[in-house]
Coordinates of C-alpha atoms and ligand atoms in Angstrom, one line a residue:
M1 CA -76.8 -32.6 -18.7
T2 CA -79.6 -34.6 -17.7
A3 CA -83.2 -34.1 -19.1
E4 CA -85.3 -31.2 -17.9
P5 CA -87.0 -31.7 -14.5
E6 CA -90.6 -32.7 -14.3
L7 CA -93.4 -31.1 -11.9
A8 CA -95.2 -33.7 -9.7
A9 CA -97.7 -34.1 -6.5
M10 CA -95.5 -34.3 -3.3
T11 CA -95.8 -37.6 -1.6
S12 CA -94.8 -39.3 1.2
G13 CA -91.7 -40.8 -0.6
H14 CA -90.5 -37.3 -1.5
V15 CA -90.4 -36.1 2.1
D16 CA -86.6 -37.1 2.9
A17 CA -85.0 -35.5 -0.1
V18 CA -87.5 -32.4 0.7
M19 CA -85.8 -32.2 4.1
A20 CA -82.4 -32.2 2.5
I21 CA -83.2 -29.3 0.6
D22 CA -84.6 -27.2 3.4
S23 CA -82.2 -28.2 5.5
R24 CA -79.6 -26.4 3.0
V25 CA -81.9 -23.1 2.1
Y26 CA -84.2 -22.6 5.5
A27 CA -83.0 -21.6 8.9
R28 CA -86.1 -23.5 10.2
P29 CA -86.9 -26.3 8.2
W30 CA -90.5 -27.8 8.8
T31 CA -90.3 -31.4 10.8
R32 CA -91.2 -34.8 9.3
S33 CA -94.3 -34.7 11.2
M34 CA -95.1 -31.3 10.3
W35 CA -94.5 -32.4 6.4
I36 CA -96.6 -35.6 6.9
K37 CA -99.8 -33.5 7.8
E38 CA -99.1 -31.1 5.2
I39 CA -99.3 -33.8 2.5
E40 CA -102.8 -35.1 4.1
D41 CA -104.5 -31.9 4.8
V42 CA -106.9 -31.3 1.5
D43 CA -106.4 -27.3 1.8
R44 CA -102.8 -28.0 0.9
S45 CA -101.1 -28.6 -2.1
H46 CA -97.2 -29.3 -2.7
L47 CA -95.3 -30.2 -5.7
V48 CA -91.5 -31.3 -6.6
A49 CA -89.5 -30.5 -9.6
L50 CA -88.1 -34.1 -10.4
D51 CA -84.8 -34.2 -12.6
E52 CA -84.8 -38.0 -13.5
L53 CA -86.4 -39.2 -9.8
E54 CA -84.0 -36.8 -7.7
V55 CA -86.2 -34.0 -6.3
V56 CA -84.1 -30.6 -6.8
G57 CA -86.9 -28.0 -5.6
H58 CA -90.5 -27.9 -3.9
A59 CA -93.3 -25.3 -3.4
G60 CA -96.4 -25.5 -1.8
S61 CA -99.6 -23.5 -1.1
M62 CA -102.3 -23.3 1.2
Y63 CA -106.2 -22.2 0.6
A64 CA -108.1 -20.2 3.0
L65 CA -111.7 -19.1 1.5
D66 CA -111.2 -17.3 -1.6
E67 CA -106.8 -16.7 -0.9
V68 CA -104.4 -18.9 -1.4
H69 CA -100.9 -18.6 0.4
L70 CA -97.4 -19.6 -1.0
T71 CA -96.3 -21.4 1.9
T72 CA -92.8 -22.8 0.9
V73 CA -90.4 -22.4 -2.3
A74 CA -87.0 -23.9 -2.2
V75 CA -84.8 -24.9 -4.9
L76 CA -81.5 -27.1 -4.3
P77 CA -78.9 -24.6 -4.3
Q78 CA -76.7 -26.0 -7.2
R79 CA -79.8 -26.0 -9.4
Q80 CA -80.6 -22.4 -8.6
G81 CA -80.9 -19.8 -11.3
E82 CA -82.1 -22.6 -14.0
G83 CA -86.0 -21.2 -13.6
I84 CA -87.1 -24.2 -11.3
A85 CA -88.6 -21.7 -8.8
S86 CA -90.5 -19.6 -11.4
S87 CA -91.9 -22.8 -12.8
L88 CA -93.1 -24.2 -9.3
V89 CA -94.5 -20.8 -8.6
L90 CA -96.2 -20.5 -11.9
A91 CA -97.6 -24.4 -11.6
L92 CA -99.3 -23.3 -7.8
L93 CA -101.0 -19.7 -9.4
D94 CA -102.2 -22.1 -12.5
E95 CA -104.0 -24.6 -9.8
A96 CA -105.2 -21.5 -7.7
V97 CA -106.4 -19.7 -10.8
R98 CA -108.1 -23.0 -11.7
A99 CA -109.8 -23.7 -8.1
G100 CA -111.4 -20.2 -8.6
S101 CA -109.0 -17.8 -5.9
S102 CA -109.2 -14.5 -6.4
S103 CA -105.8 -13.4 -4.4
A104 CA -102.5 -14.8 -3.8
T105 CA -99.9 -14.0 -0.6
L106 CA -96.8 -14.9 0.5
E107 CA -94.1 -14.0 2.8
V108 CA -90.4 -13.4 2.2
R109 CA -87.4 -12.6 3.9
A110 CA -87.1 -8.9 3.3
A111 CA -83.3 -9.4 3.2
D112 CA -83.9 -12.1 -0.1
R113 CA -84.3 -9.2 -2.6
R114 CA -83.5 -12.2 -5.5
T115 CA -86.7 -14.2 -4.4
Q116 CA -88.9 -10.9 -4.1
R117 CA -87.8 -9.7 -7.5
L118 CA -88.8 -13.5 -8.6
Y119 CA -92.4 -12.7 -6.9
S120 CA -92.6 -9.4 -8.9
R121 CA -92.3 -10.7 -12.1
F122 CA -95.5 -12.7 -11.2
G123 CA -97.3 -9.4 -10.1
F124 CA -96.8 -9.6 -6.3
S125 CA -96.1 -6.4 -4.9
P126 CA -95.1 -5.9 -1.1
A127 CA -98.1 -5.1 1.2
G128 CA -96.1 -4.8 4.4
V129 CA -93.5 -5.7 6.6
R130 CA -93.3 -8.3 9.6
R131 CA -90.8 -7.2 12.2
G132 CA -88.6 -10.2 13.4
Y133 CA -90.9 -12.9 11.4
Y134 CA -87.9 -15.0 10.8
T135 CA -85.2 -16.5 13.0
T136 CA -83.7 -13.3 14.2
P137 CA -85.3 -10.1 15.4
T138 CA -83.7 -8.0 12.7
D139 CA -84.6 -10.5 10.1
D140 CA -87.9 -9.0 9.0
G141 CA -90.3 -10.6 6.6
I142 CA -92.2 -9.1 3.5
I143 CA -95.7 -9.5 3.1
M144 CA -96.4 -9.8 -1.0
W145 CA -99.8 -9.9 -2.4
L146 CA -101.0 -10.6 -5.6
D147 CA -104.9 -9.6 -6.4
D148 CA -107.4 -10.1 -9.4
L149 CA -105.7 -13.9 -9.8
Q150 CA -109.0 -14.5 -12.3
S151 CA -108.2 -11.2 -14.0
P152 CA -107.2 -11.2 -18.1
E153 CA -104.4 -9.3 -17.4
L154 CA -103.0 -12.2 -14.8
A155 CA -103.6 -14.9 -17.6
R156 CA -101.2 -12.6 -19.9
R157 CA -98.7 -12.5 -17.6
L158 CA -98.8 -16.0 -16.6
D159 CA -98.5 -17.1 -20.4
E160 CA -96.0 -14.7 -21.0
I161 CA -93.8 -16.4 -18.2
R162 CA -94.9 -19.7 -19.2
S163 CA -93.1 -19.3 -22.5
Q164 CA -90.1 -17.9 -21.1
I165 CA -89.8 -21.2 -19.3
P166 CA -89.3 -23.8 -21.7
G167 CA -88.5 -26.7 -19.3
F168 CA -86.5 -25.5 -16.7
A169 CA -83.1 -24.2 -18.4
G170 CA -84.8 -21.6 -20.3
P171 CA -82.0 -18.8 -21.3
T172 CA -84.3 -15.8 -20.3
T173 CA -84.1 -16.9 -16.8
Q174 CA -80.4 -17.2 -16.8
Q175 CA -78.3 -14.1 -17.2
G176 CA -75.1 -16.1 -16.8
I177 CA -72.1 -16.3 -14.0
L178 CA -69.7 -13.6 -13.9
G179 CA -66.1 -15.2 -13.5
I180 CA -63.0 -13.4 -12.3
E181 CA -59.6 -14.3 -12.9
T182 CA -56.3 -12.8 -10.8
S183 CA -54.0 -15.9 -10.4
C184 CA -51.1 -14.1 -12.3
D185 CA -50.8 -11.4 -14.5
E186 CA -53.9 -10.8 -16.1
T187 CA -56.7 -9.3 -14.4
A188 CA -59.6 -10.6 -16.2
A189 CA -63.7 -10.8 -15.8
A190 CA -66.2 -12.6 -18.1
V191 CA -70.0 -13.0 -18.1
V192 CA -70.7 -17.1 -19.4
R193 CA -74.4 -18.4 -19.8
G194 CA -74.9 -22.2 -19.6
G195 CA -71.3 -22.7 -19.5
R196 CA -71.3 -22.1 -23.0
E197 CA -72.3 -18.7 -24.5
V198 CA -69.8 -15.6 -23.8
R199 CA -71.5 -12.5 -23.2
S200 CA -68.4 -10.6 -22.4
S201 CA -64.6 -11.3 -21.6
V202 CA -62.2 -8.5 -20.5
V203 CA -58.8 -9.1 -20.1
S204 CA -56.4 -6.6 -18.7
S205 CA -52.9 -7.6 -19.2
Q206 CA -50.0 -6.7 -16.8
I207 CA -47.6 -7.3 -18.8
E208 CA -45.8 -4.2 -19.8
I209 CA -45.8 -3.4 -15.7
H210 CA -43.7 -6.6 -15.4
A211 CA -41.8 -6.6 -18.8
R212 CA -39.4 -3.6 -17.1
F213 CA -38.7 -6.6 -14.1
G214 CA -38.1 -9.5 -16.6
G215 CA -40.7 -11.2 -15.1
V216 CA -43.8 -11.3 -12.7
V217 CA -43.3 -9.5 -9.1
P218 CA -45.9 -11.0 -7.1
E219 CA -46.4 -7.6 -4.7
V220 CA -46.8 -5.6 -8.1
A221 CA -49.2 -8.1 -9.4
S222 CA -51.4 -7.8 -6.2
R223 CA -51.2 -3.8 -6.4
A224 CA -52.2 -3.8 -10.2
H225 CA -55.3 -6.3 -9.8
V226 CA -56.5 -4.3 -6.7
E227 CA -56.4 -1.3 -9.0
S228 CA -57.9 -3.0 -11.9
I229 CA -60.4 -5.6 -10.4
L230 CA -63.8 -3.2 -9.9
P231 CA -63.1 -1.7 -14.0
V232 CA -62.7 -4.9 -15.0
V233 CA -65.7 -6.6 -13.5
G234 CA -67.7 -3.2 -14.4
A235 CA -66.7 -3.3 -18.0
A236 CA -67.5 -7.6 -18.3
L237 CA -70.8 -6.7 -16.8
T238 CA -71.4 -3.7 -19.0
E239 CA -70.6 -5.5 -22.4
A240 CA -72.8 -8.1 -21.3
G241 CA -75.6 -5.9 -20.8
V242 CA -76.4 -7.5 -17.6
D243 CA -76.8 -5.7 -14.0
G244 CA -74.6 -7.3 -10.9
E245 CA -77.8 -8.3 -8.9
D246 CA -78.7 -10.1 -11.9
V247 CA -75.7 -12.7 -12.5
D248 CA -76.5 -16.5 -11.4
A249 CA -73.4 -16.8 -9.5
V250 CA -69.9 -15.0 -9.0
A251 CA -67.0 -17.2 -9.4
A252 CA -62.9 -16.7 -8.9
T253 CA -59.7 -18.6 -9.6
H254 CA -58.9 -19.6 -5.8
G255 CA -55.4 -21.7 -7.0
P256 CA -53.1 -22.1 -8.3
G257 CA -51.1 -19.2 -8.6
L258 CA -49.8 -16.2 -6.6
V259 CA -51.6 -16.2 -3.2
G260 CA -52.0 -12.4 -3.4
A261 CA -53.2 -12.0 -6.5
L262 CA -55.5 -15.0 -5.9
L263 CA -57.1 -13.0 -2.8
V264 CA -57.8 -10.1 -4.7
G265 CA -60.2 -12.2 -7.1
V266 CA -61.3 -14.2 -4.2
S267 CA -62.3 -11.5 -1.7
A268 CA -64.1 -9.3 -4.8
A269 CA -66.0 -12.2 -5.4
K270 CA -67.1 -13.2 -2.4
A271 CA -68.1 -9.5 -1.4
M272 CA -70.1 -9.5 -4.8
S273 CA -71.9 -12.8 -3.7
L274 CA -73.3 -11.5 -0.7
V275 CA -74.4 -8.0 -1.8
W276 CA -76.1 -9.8 -4.7
E277 CA -77.2 -12.7 -2.8
V278 CA -76.1 -15.2 -5.3
P279 CA -73.7 -18.1 -5.0
F280 CA -69.8 -17.6 -4.6
I281 CA -67.8 -20.7 -6.3
G282 CA -63.9 -21.0 -6.2
I283 CA -62.3 -22.3 -9.4
N284 CA -59.5 -24.5 -9.8
H285 CA -57.1 -22.5 -12.6
L286 CA -55.9 -25.7 -14.2
E287 CA -59.5 -26.9 -14.4
A288 CA -60.5 -23.9 -16.1
H289 CA -57.7 -23.9 -18.5
L290 CA -59.1 -27.3 -19.7
Y291 CA -62.5 -26.1 -20.2
A292 CA -61.2 -23.6 -22.4
A293 CA -61.5 -25.7 -25.5
F294 CA -65.0 -26.4 -24.8
L295 CA -66.1 -23.0 -24.9
E296 CA -65.3 -23.3 -29.1
E297 CA -65.5 -26.7 -29.8
P298 CA -68.8 -27.6 -27.7
D299 CA -68.9 -31.3 -28.9
L300 CA -65.5 -32.6 -28.2
E301 CA -65.5 -36.3 -28.2
M302 CA -64.3 -37.9 -25.0
P303 CA -61.8 -39.5 -23.9
L304 CA -59.5 -36.7 -25.1
V305 CA -55.5 -36.3 -24.4
V306 CA -55.3 -32.6 -23.5
L307 CA -51.3 -30.8 -23.2
L308 CA -51.8 -28.3 -20.6
V309 CA -48.8 -26.0 -21.2
S310 CA -48.9 -22.9 -19.4
G311 CA -46.0 -20.7 -17.6
G312 CA -46.5 -22.6 -13.9
H313 CA -47.7 -25.9 -15.2
T314 CA -47.1 -28.7 -17.9
M315 CA -49.3 -31.4 -17.8
L316 CA -50.5 -34.6 -19.7
I317 CA -54.2 -35.1 -19.0
L318 CA -56.7 -37.6 -19.9
M319 CA -60.1 -36.5 -19.9
E320 CA -62.5 -39.1 -19.8
G321 CA -65.8 -37.0 -19.2
D322 CA -67.8 -34.1 -17.5
L323 CA -65.3 -32.9 -14.9
R324 CA -63.4 -36.8 -14.7
Y325 CA -59.7 -37.0 -15.9
R326 CA -56.7 -38.5 -14.8
V327 CA -53.1 -36.7 -14.8
L328 CA -50.8 -39.0 -16.7
G329 CA -47.8 -36.9 -16.2
S330 CA -46.2 -33.8 -15.3
T331 CA -42.7 -31.5 -15.3
L332 CA -40.6 -32.8 -13.1
D333 CA -38.7 -29.0 -13.2
D334 CA -39.7 -26.0 -15.6
A335 CA -42.9 -25.9 -17.1
A336 CA -42.6 -25.6 -20.7
G337 CA -43.7 -22.0 -20.6
E338 CA -41.2 -21.2 -17.9
A339 CA -38.7 -22.6 -20.2
F340 CA -39.5 -20.5 -22.7
D341 CA -39.5 -17.2 -20.6
K342 CA -36.0 -18.6 -19.0
V343 CA -34.3 -18.9 -22.1
A344 CA -35.5 -15.8 -23.7
R345 CA -34.2 -13.9 -20.5
H346 CA -30.8 -15.9 -20.8
I347 CA -30.5 -14.4 -24.2
G348 CA -31.8 -11.0 -23.8
L349 CA -34.8 -11.0 -25.6
G350 CA -37.3 -9.8 -22.9
Y351 CA -40.6 -10.7 -21.2
P352 CA -42.7 -13.0 -21.9
G353 CA -40.3 -15.1 -23.9
G354 CA -43.3 -17.1 -25.2
P355 CA -44.6 -14.9 -28.0
I356 CA -41.0 -13.4 -28.5
I357 CA -39.3 -16.7 -29.2
D358 CA -42.4 -18.1 -31.2
K359 CA -42.1 -15.2 -33.8
L360 CA -38.5 -15.2 -33.9
S361 CA -38.8 -18.8 -35.0
A362 CA -40.5 -18.2 -37.7
K363 CA -37.5 -16.6 -39.5
G364 CA -35.3 -19.6 -38.0
D365 CA -33.8 -23.3 -39.2
R366 CA -35.6 -25.5 -36.9
D367 CA -33.2 -28.2 -38.0
A368 CA -30.2 -26.0 -37.3
I369 CA -29.0 -27.6 -33.5
R370 CA -30.4 -30.4 -32.3
F371 CA -31.1 -30.0 -28.6
P372 CA -31.8 -32.5 -26.2
R373 CA -35.6 -34.3 -25.8
A374 CA -35.5 -35.4 -22.5
M375 CA -37.3 -38.3 -21.6
M376 CA -38.9 -38.3 -24.7
S377 CA -39.8 -42.3 -24.9
D378 CA -39.7 -43.3 -21.0
G379 CA -42.8 -42.3 -18.8
W380 CA -45.5 -39.8 -19.0
D381 CA -43.4 -36.9 -17.3
F382 CA -41.7 -34.3 -18.6
S383 CA -38.1 -32.5 -17.7
F384 CA -37.2 -29.1 -19.3
S385 CA -34.7 -27.7 -17.7
G386 CA -31.8 -29.5 -19.6
V387 CA -32.7 -28.1 -23.1
K388 CA -33.0 -24.5 -21.4
T389 CA -29.3 -25.0 -20.1
S390 CA -28.4 -26.5 -23.6
V391 CA -29.8 -23.5 -25.4
V392 CA -27.4 -21.0 -23.2
N393 CA -24.5 -22.9 -23.1
H394 CA -24.7 -23.3 -27.1
L395 CA -25.2 -19.5 -27.4
R396 CA -21.5 -19.2 -24.6
H397 CA -19.7 -21.8 -27.0
N398 CA -21.2 -20.3 -30.3
P399 CA -21.8 -16.8 -29.9
D400 CA -22.4 -16.4 -33.9
T401 CA -25.4 -18.7 -34.1
P402 CA -28.4 -16.4 -35.5
I403 CA -30.6 -16.0 -32.8
E404 CA -33.7 -17.0 -35.2
D405 CA -32.2 -20.5 -35.7
L406 CA -31.5 -20.8 -31.9
A407 CA -35.1 -19.9 -30.9
A408 CA -36.5 -22.3 -33.8
S409 CA -34.3 -25.0 -32.9
F410 CA -35.4 -25.0 -28.8
Q411 CA -39.2 -24.4 -29.7
E412 CA -38.8 -27.3 -32.0
A413 CA -37.3 -29.6 -29.3
V414 CA -40.2 -28.5 -26.7
A415 CA -42.8 -29.3 -29.3
D416 CA -41.7 -32.4 -30.5
V417 CA -41.4 -34.0 -26.6
L418 CA -44.7 -32.4 -25.9
V419 CA -46.3 -34.0 -29.3
T420 CA -44.6 -37.0 -29.2
K421 CA -45.6 -37.9 -25.4
A422 CA -49.2 -36.4 -25.9
R423 CA -49.6 -38.6 -29.5
R424 CA -48.3 -41.9 -27.5
A425 CA -50.8 -41.3 -24.7
A426 CA -54.1 -41.0 -27.2
R427 CA -52.8 -44.2 -28.7
E428 CA -52.2 -46.1 -25.6
H429 CA -55.7 -44.7 -23.8
G430 CA -57.6 -44.7 -27.1
A431 CA -58.3 -41.1 -27.4
K432 CA -60.6 -39.4 -29.9
G433 CA -58.6 -36.5 -30.1
L434 CA -55.7 -34.2 -28.9
C435 CA -56.4 -30.7 -27.3
L436 CA -54.1 -28.2 -26.2
A437 CA -54.6 -25.7 -23.3
G438 CA -52.8 -23.0 -21.6
G439 CA -50.5 -19.9 -22.3
V440 CA -48.2 -22.3 -24.6
A441 CA -51.1 -23.5 -26.5
A442 CA -50.9 -20.2 -28.2
N443 CA -47.1 -21.1 -29.9
A444 CA -47.5 -21.8 -33.5
R445 CA -45.1 -24.7 -33.8
L446 CA -46.7 -26.6 -31.4
R447 CA -50.2 -26.0 -32.8
Q448 CA -48.8 -27.4 -36.3
C449 CA -47.3 -30.2 -34.5
V450 CA -50.7 -31.1 -33.3
I451 CA -52.6 -30.8 -36.4
E452 CA -50.0 -32.8 -38.2
A453 CA -49.8 -35.6 -35.8
C454 CA -53.8 -35.8 -35.3
E455 CA -53.6 -35.8 -39.4
A456 CA -51.2 -39.0 -39.3
D457 CA -52.9 -40.9 -36.7
G458 CA -56.7 -40.0 -37.7
L459 CA -57.3 -38.2 -34.4
R460 CA -59.3 -34.7 -34.0
A461 CA -57.2 -31.5 -33.1
F462 CA -58.4 -28.9 -31.0
L463 CA -56.8 -25.7 -30.6
P464 CA -58.6 -23.2 -28.8
S465 CA -58.0 -19.3 -30.2
R466 CA -55.0 -17.8 -28.6
E467 CA -57.2 -15.5 -26.6
M468 CA -58.7 -18.6 -24.8
C469 CA -55.5 -20.4 -24.5
T470 CA -53.9 -17.4 -22.6
D471 CA -55.6 -16.9 -19.1
N472 CA -59.0 -15.3 -19.1
A473 CA -62.1 -15.1 -16.8
A474 CA -64.6 -16.8 -19.5
M475 CA -62.6 -20.3 -18.5
V476 CA -63.6 -20.0 -14.9
A477 CA -67.1 -19.1 -15.8
A478 CA -67.7 -21.8 -17.9
V479 CA -66.1 -24.5 -15.6
A480 CA -68.0 -22.6 -12.6
W481 CA -71.3 -23.7 -14.8
H482 CA -70.3 -27.5 -14.2
R483 CA -68.9 -27.3 -10.3
L484 CA -72.2 -25.5 -9.6
R485 CA -74.5 -28.3 -11.0
A486 CA -71.8 -31.0 -9.5
D487 CA -70.7 -29.7 -6.0
G488 CA -73.2 -26.5 -5.2
P489 CA -71.6 -23.4 -4.1
S490 CA -68.7 -23.0 -2.3
P491 CA -68.4 -21.9 1.4
L492 CA -67.4 -18.5 2.1
D493 CA -64.4 -19.2 4.0
L494 CA -62.9 -20.7 1.2
G495 CA -59.4 -19.4 0.9
A496 CA -56.8 -18.9 -2.3
D497 CA -54.5 -21.9 -2.2
P498 CA -51.1 -21.3 -4.3
S499 CA -50.6 -25.1 -4.5
L500 CA -54.1 -26.4 -5.8
R501 CA -53.9 -29.5 -7.6
L502 CA -56.5 -30.7 -10.3
P503 CA -59.2 -32.8 -8.7
A504 CA -58.3 -35.8 -10.4
L505 CA -59.9 -39.2 -10.7
Ligands
KG4_1 O1 -51.8 -19.9 -19.3 P1 -50.8 -18.6 -19.2 O2 -51.0 -17.5 -19.9 O3 -50.6 -18.4 -17.6 C1 -50.3 -19.2 -16.4 O4 -51.0 -20.0 -16.0 O5 -49.1 -19.4 -16.3 O6 -49.5 -19.0 -19.5 C2 -48.4 -17.8 -19.8 C3 -47.4 -18.6 -20.3 C4 -45.7 -17.9 -20.7 O7 -44.6 -18.6 -19.9 C5 -45.7 -17.6 -21.7 O8 -44.3 -17.4 -22.0 C6 -46.2 -18.6 -22.5 O9 -47.6 -18.8 -21.9 N1 -46.5 -18.4 -23.5 C7 -46.2 -18.8 -25.0 C8 -46.8 -18.3 -26.0 N2 -47.7 -16.8 -25.7 C9 -47.7 -17.4 -24.2 N3 -45.3 -19.8 -25.0 C10 -44.8 -20.2 -26.4 N4 -45.4 -19.4 -27.3 C11 -46.5 -18.6 -27.6 N5 -46.7 -18.1 -28.6
ZN2 ZN1 -53.1 -20.0 -16.9

């Protein structure tokens, strides 16, 4: 992140940037000539919040006799929730106290309860309603008053708020982003503060429901998500000790995944964002998996090679910086996890196959059978359908093969191809480390191979915990924090996209 924003008096050089912010947050922004008059008028005071010369917010007041009227406060949508508005209001009130004003007033949209709460913290209380004050006749304005600007109580209150805003990104002003994940067979919700601090993470798995069908049944998954989504979100909020309306934003995975399942999370997140008046952010599930490692290892050095191996995807990714990455290669047929699941099903082991094969392999001989390693030395892409067929054929021709040896040898072939390629990619691209992401990253042998490869090549190995590897919502809320800052909120008409791709460079 960049340095904390600073406050400065607004000048004509800031007008364009201020108007750009207003066009995004106000229905009726002021015109340029109004702004020029505002800046010149001695009874007006306007401040801007600057982040390395970029205007990220502004606020202003008007003095009349012994009263000060706060006329405008606006913050760039993607920077809301950082305490910028509080800092601006605090500065304006400090100034009014110094100027000898005795009371302060302002008007705020009746529907904008979030901003009203902000003013209440400063001691403002509602004094009346102005019908149809804003754009539509039903859009009432609430007038709020703050008396006794010169009282010691107010001085204490302002000092207390000041102490809670060390710069702008003070933790007390941020409650965290609520993340929701429903792309496949896990209903999950989490609250994460500042893209790092996991305040809660709740995962409700449907594995038992799907196990009797030998795989995820999309319609069954959607129904199960509908049933669990509200209890899971409720549990995540309770565990974090946060009221829904106090979260900074609501984020949900909107792809890739099963369209019906994705829609449950996306619709719920949009509804909550409307009711609580907080931004909604649609998140790419694959990008979320990439960020899982950062939740546990905040100081990951880049460039970094990431093996994203899940039930639906197998990708070799070069991460060059925050939200900057290139997909070097991906699977041409089955995903790594899919290969585990299919092999397990063919040899009658149950679902999901990954954990079962992982466990059996611990008791088997991984050198018992040499299964093919497809495309091991050419290019960056993968293919796992050949090894899957070989396992099934081997068992057909050698029915007495111990199942543990079969599992261990299959697992070895998959891990060998994955790690050999990742290691070569790290060497060719000068990466500092190797990182695992996605459900298959929970595999014990794959983890061991990555550790051994990193030791041999002088690389750092980043292995997220098993809970972070498999689908969860903490990773969704974490990446949402970065996306909100980079791109701002998503539009409310954003749909579920079952085949969403990584927004690579
Ligand atoms: O990332 P994930 O939870 O869901 C998707 O986005 O796909 O990954 C699920 C996949 C399944 O294919 C599952 O068999 C596999 O990850 N998996 C494993 C292990 N644990 C889960 N594969 C190998 N070894 C494991 N221990
Ligand atoms: Zn996943």
